[in-house]
Coordinates of C-alpha atoms in Angstrom, one line a residue:
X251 CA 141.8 199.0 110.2
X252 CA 141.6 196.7 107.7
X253 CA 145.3 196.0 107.3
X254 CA 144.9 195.5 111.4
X255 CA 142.8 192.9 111.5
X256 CA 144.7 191.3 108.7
X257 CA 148.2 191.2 110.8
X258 CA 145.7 190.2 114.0
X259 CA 143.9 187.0 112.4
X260 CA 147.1 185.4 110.0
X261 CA 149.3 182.7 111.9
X262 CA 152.8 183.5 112.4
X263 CA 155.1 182.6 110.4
X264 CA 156.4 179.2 110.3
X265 CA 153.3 177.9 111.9
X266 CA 152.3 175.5 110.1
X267 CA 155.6 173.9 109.5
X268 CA 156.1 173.4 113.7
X269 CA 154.3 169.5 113.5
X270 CA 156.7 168.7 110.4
X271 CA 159.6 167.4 112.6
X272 CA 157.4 165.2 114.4
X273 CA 155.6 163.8 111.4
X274 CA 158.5 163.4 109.9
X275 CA 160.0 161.1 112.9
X276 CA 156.6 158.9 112.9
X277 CA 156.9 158.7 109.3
X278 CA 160.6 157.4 109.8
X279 CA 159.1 154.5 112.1
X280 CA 156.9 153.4 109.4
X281 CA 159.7 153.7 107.0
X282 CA 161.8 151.4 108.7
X283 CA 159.2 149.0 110.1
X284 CA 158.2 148.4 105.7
X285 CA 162.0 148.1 105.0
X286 CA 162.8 145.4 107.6
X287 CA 159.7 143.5 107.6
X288 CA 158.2 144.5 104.4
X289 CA 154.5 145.2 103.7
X290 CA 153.6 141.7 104.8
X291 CA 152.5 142.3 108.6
X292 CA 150.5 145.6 107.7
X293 CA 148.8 143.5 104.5
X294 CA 148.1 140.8 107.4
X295 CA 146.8 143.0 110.3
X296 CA 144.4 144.2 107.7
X297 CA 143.4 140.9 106.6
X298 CA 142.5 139.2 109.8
X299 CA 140.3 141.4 110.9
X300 CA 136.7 139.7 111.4
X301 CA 133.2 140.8 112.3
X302 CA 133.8 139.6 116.0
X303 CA 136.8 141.7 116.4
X304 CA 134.6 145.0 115.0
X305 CA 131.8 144.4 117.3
X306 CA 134.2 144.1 120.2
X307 CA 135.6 147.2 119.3
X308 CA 132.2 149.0 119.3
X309 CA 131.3 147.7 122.3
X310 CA 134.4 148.0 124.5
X311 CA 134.7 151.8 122.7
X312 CA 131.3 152.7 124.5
X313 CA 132.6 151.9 127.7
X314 CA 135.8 154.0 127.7
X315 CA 134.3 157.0 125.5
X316 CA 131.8 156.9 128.9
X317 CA 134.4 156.7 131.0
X318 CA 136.2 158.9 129.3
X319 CA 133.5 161.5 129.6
X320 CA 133.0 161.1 132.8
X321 CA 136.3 162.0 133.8
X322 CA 136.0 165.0 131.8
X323 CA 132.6 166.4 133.2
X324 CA 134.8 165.5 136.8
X325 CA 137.7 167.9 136.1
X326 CA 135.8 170.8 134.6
X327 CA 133.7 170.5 137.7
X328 CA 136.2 170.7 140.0
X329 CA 137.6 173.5 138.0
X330 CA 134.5 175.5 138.5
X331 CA 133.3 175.1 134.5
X332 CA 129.7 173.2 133.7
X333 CA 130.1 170.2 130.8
X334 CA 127.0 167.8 131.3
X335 CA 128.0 164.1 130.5
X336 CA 125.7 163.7 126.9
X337 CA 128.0 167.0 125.6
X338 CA 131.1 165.5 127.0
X339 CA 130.0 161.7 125.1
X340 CA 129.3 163.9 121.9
X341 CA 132.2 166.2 122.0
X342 CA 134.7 162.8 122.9
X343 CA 133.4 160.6 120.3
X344 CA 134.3 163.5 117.9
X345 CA 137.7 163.9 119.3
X346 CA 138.5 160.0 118.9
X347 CA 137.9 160.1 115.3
X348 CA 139.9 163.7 115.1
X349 CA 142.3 162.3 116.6
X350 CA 142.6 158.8 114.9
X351 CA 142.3 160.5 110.8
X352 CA 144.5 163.9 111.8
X353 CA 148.4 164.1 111.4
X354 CA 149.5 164.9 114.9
X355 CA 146.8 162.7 117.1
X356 CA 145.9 166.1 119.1
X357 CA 143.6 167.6 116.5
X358 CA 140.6 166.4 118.5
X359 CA 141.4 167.5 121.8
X360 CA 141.7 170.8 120.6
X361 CA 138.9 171.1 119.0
X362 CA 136.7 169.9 122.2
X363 CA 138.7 172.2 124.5
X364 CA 138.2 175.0 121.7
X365 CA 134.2 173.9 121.4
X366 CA 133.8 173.9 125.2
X367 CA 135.3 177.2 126.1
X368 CA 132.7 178.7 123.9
X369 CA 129.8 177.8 125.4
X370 CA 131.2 178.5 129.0
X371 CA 132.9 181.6 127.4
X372 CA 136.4 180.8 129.4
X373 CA 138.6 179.2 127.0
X374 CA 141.1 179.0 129.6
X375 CA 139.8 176.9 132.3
X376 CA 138.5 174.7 129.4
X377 CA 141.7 174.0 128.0
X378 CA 143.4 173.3 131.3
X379 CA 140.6 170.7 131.8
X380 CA 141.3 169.1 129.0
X381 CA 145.0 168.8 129.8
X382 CA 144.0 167.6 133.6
X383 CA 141.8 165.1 132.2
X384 CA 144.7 163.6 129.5
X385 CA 147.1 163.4 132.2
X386 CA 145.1 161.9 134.4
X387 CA 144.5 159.0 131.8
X388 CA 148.6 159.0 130.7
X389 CA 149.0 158.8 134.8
X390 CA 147.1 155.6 135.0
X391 CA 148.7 154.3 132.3
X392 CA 152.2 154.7 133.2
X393 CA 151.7 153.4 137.0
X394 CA 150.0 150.3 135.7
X395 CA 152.5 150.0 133.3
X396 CA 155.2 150.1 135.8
X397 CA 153.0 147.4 137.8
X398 CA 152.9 145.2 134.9
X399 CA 156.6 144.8 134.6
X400 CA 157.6 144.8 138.2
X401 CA 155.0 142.0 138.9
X402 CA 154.6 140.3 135.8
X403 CA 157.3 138.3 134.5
X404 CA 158.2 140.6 130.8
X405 CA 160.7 139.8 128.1
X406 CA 161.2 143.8 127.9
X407 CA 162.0 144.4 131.6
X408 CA 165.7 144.3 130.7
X409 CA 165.2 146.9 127.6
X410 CA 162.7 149.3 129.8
X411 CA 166.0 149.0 132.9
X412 CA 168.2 150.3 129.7
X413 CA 165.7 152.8 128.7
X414 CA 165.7 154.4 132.5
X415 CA 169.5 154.0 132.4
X416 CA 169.5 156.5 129.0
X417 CA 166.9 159.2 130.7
X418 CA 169.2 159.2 134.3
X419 CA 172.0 159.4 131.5
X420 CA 170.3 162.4 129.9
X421 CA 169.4 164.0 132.9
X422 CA 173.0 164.2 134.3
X423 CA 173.4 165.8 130.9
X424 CA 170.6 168.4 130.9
X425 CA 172.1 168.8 135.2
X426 CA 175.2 169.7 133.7
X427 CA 174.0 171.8 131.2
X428 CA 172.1 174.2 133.2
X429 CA 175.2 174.8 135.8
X430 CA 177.3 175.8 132.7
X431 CA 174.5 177.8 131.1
X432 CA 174.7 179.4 135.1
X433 CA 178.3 181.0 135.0
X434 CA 178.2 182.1 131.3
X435 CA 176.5 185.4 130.4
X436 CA 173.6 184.5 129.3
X437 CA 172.7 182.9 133.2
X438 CA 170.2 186.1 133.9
X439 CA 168.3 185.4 131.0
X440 CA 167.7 181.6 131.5
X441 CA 167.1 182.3 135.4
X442 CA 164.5 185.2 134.2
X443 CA 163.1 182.4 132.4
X444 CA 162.9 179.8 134.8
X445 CA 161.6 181.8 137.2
X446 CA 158.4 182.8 134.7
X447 CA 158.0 178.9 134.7
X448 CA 158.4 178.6 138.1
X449 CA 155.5 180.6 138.5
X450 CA 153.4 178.6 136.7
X451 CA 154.5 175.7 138.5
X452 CA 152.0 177.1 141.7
X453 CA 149.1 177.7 140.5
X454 CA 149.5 174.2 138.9
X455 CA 150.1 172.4 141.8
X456 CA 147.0 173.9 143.3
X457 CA 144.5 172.6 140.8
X458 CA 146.0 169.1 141.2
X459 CA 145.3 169.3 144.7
X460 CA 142.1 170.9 144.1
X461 CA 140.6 168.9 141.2
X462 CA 142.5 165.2 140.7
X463 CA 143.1 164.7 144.2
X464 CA 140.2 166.3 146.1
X465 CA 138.4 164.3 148.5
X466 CA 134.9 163.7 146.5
X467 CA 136.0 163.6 143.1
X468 CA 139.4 162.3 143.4
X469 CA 138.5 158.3 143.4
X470 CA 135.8 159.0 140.6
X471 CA 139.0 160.3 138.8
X472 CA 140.4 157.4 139.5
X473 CA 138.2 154.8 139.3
X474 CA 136.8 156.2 135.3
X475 CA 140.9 156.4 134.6
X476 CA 141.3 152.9 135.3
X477 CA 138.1 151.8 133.7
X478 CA 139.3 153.7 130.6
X479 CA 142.4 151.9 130.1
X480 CA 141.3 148.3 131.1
X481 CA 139.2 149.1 127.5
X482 CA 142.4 150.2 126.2
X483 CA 143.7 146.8 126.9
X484 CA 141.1 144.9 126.3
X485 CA 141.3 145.9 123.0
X486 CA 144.7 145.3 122.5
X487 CA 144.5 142.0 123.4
X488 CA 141.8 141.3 121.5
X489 CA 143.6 142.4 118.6
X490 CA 146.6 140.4 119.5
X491 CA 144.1 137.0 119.5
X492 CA 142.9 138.2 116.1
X493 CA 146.3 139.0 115.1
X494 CA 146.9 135.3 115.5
X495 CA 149.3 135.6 118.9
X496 CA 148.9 132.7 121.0
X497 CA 151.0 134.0 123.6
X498 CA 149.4 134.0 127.5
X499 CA 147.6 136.7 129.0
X500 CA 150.4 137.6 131.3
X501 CA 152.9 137.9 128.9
X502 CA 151.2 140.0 126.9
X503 CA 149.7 142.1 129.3
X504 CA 152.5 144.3 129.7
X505 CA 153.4 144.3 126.0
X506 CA 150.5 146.1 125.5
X507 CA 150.3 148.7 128.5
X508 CA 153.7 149.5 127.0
X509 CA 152.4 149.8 123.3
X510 CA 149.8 152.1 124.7
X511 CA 152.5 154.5 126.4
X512 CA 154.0 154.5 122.8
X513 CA 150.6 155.9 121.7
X514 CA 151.2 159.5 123.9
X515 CA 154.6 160.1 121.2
X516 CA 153.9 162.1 118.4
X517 CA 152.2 160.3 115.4
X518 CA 150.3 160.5 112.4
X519 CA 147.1 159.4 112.6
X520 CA 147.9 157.9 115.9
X521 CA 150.3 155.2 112.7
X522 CA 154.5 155.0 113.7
X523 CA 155.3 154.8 117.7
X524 CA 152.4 152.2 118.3
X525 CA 153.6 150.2 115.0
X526 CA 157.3 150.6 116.2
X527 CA 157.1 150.0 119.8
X528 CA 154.8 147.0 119.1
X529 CA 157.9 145.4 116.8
X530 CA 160.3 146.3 119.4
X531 CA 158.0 144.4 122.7
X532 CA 156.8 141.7 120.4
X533 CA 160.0 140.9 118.9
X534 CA 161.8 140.9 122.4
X535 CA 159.4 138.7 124.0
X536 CA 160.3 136.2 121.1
X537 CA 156.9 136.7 119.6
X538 CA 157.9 138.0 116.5
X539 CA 158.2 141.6 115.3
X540 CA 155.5 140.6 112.4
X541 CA 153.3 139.7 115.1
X542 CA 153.8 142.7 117.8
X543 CA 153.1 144.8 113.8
X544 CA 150.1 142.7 112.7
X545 CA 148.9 143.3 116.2
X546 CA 148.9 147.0 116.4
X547 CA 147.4 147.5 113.0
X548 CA 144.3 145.7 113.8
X549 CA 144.3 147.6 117.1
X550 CA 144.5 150.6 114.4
X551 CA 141.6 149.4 112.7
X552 CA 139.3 148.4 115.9
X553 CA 139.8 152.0 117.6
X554 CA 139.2 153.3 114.4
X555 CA 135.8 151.9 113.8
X556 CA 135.4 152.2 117.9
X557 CA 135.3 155.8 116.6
X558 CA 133.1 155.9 113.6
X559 CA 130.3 157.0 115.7
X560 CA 132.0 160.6 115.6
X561 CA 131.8 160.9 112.0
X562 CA 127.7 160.8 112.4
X563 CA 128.6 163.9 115.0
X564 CA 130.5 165.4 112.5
X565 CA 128.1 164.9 109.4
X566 CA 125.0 166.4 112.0
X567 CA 126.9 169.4 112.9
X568 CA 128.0 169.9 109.6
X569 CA 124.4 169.5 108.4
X570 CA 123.4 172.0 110.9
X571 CA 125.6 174.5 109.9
X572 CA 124.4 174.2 106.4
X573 CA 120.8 174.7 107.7
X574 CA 122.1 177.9 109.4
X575 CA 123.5 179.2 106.4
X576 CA 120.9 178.4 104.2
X577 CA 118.4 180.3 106.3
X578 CA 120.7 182.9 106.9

């Protein structure tokens, strides 16, 4: 029995080597952001950053950790799960900080998914909200990011037109790919496969229906998404004043909504894509890479001390845990 519970309770093997590779690719961006521009933007972005800038970041932090909340409370509603707003503010704030001081930027979400599903005891339908309420907020993002660029005049229009050439590009490939993988032998096992995915694919598109489009809660969706990333990029562009970037709003404007895209890749410590992305936009727009560099690590720094009130969260429950223990 004992050997049982062993084998039941020890991660498979190789498990904690999966978030290596993508690590390692963040790591890579840093790399080779320090070898072409050197340690000077990162010592600067660190530099510049003022009491003003910290204070903003507090106050524009409350707003979207509400808003945030809000949204969350919304989709575990309308997936039949009770989160009352001051646990969702709690359990968010704690996220943020997980999420800004863990390798992989996920940690956080897990652990409030993880935490939630507890106290309803269904861990499922508390992970799925979770996941409902993320895209909802990378969905936002991405249409006004596309609104940016079609209506604002952006020095990256030309690279995203490229980027969209590489992804038709790839899809053609991956088109290709799966009618080969079709006629060859192994065609029963991939379609056995597909079809187990296509069965998730229902169910899915029944709680988007049901939850981020549904008639009552739908525009509240909506409406805390859009309020959430207008803080995003306030932020951002406060950071790009601080930064020293004299550049006008509308120019920068979509710099940043693609910067905060960049954010949703794979990172450490949510360092590499934003840092890399923010060289690529700045540069492009003849800002200067150290600039679009200097920018994002003050953004770094203001999210991260947007944050700090989860580390009080974390230091309570901790302390309550050592209470329980002690009386135990």
């Amino acid at each position: 029995m004992h050997r049982l519970r062993r084998t039941a309770t020890a991660p498979r093997r190789g498990a904690h080597w999966r978030g290596w590779p993508r690590n390692l690719v963040a790591a890579g961006v840093l790399g080779a952001l320090v070898w072409r521009l050197g340690t000077g933007p990162f010592v600067a972005g660190l530099g510049q950053i003022d009491a003003r800038s910290l204070a903003t970041s507090l106050g524009v932090a409350l707003v979207t950790t509400l808003s945030c909340a809000w949204r969350w409370t919304l989709v575990a509603r309308g997936l039949g799960i009770t989160l009352p707003l001051r646990t969702a503010v709690l359990a968010y704030y704690r996220s943020q900080l997980l999420n800004l001081t863990t390798p992989g930027g996920v940690l956080g979400d897990v652990d409030r998914a993880v935490r939630h599903g507890r106290t309803v005891q269904d861990r499922r339908r508390s992970v799925r909200s979770v996941v409902w309420e993320r895209f909802a907020g990378q969905t936002v993002l991405v249409a006004g990011a596309g609104c940016a660029l079609a209506l604002l005049p952006s020095p990256v229009r030309h690279g995203v037109r490229e980027l969209e050439a590489v992804v038709a590009g790839a899809a053609m490939v991956l088109a290709l790919v799966l009618w080969r993988l079709h006629r060859s032998p192994l065609a029963g096992q991939a379609l056995g496969r597909a079809a187990g995915w296509l069965r998730t694919v229902g169910p899915a598109r029944a709680e988007l229906r049901s939850v981020l489009l549904a008639r009552h809660t739908g525009w509240r969706i909506l409406l805390a998404s859009v309020v959430a990333a207008c803080g995003h990029v306030v932020t951002f562009l406060v950071a790009a004043r601080t930064a020293g970037s004299g550049a006008p709003l509308s120019t920068v404007l979509p710099l940043a909504l693609v910067v905060l895209l960049a954010m949703g890749l794979p990172n450490i410590a949510g360092w590499g894509p934003r840092e890399g992305m923010a060289a690529w936009t700045f540069g492009a727009g003849g800002l200067g890479a150290q600039v679009g560099v200097t920018t994002a690590v003050v953004y770094g720094v203001m999210v991260l001390v947007g944050a700090l009130p989860g580390a009080l969260l974390l230091a309570a429950a901790g302390l309550e845990r050592f209470r329980e223990v002690g009386h135990g």
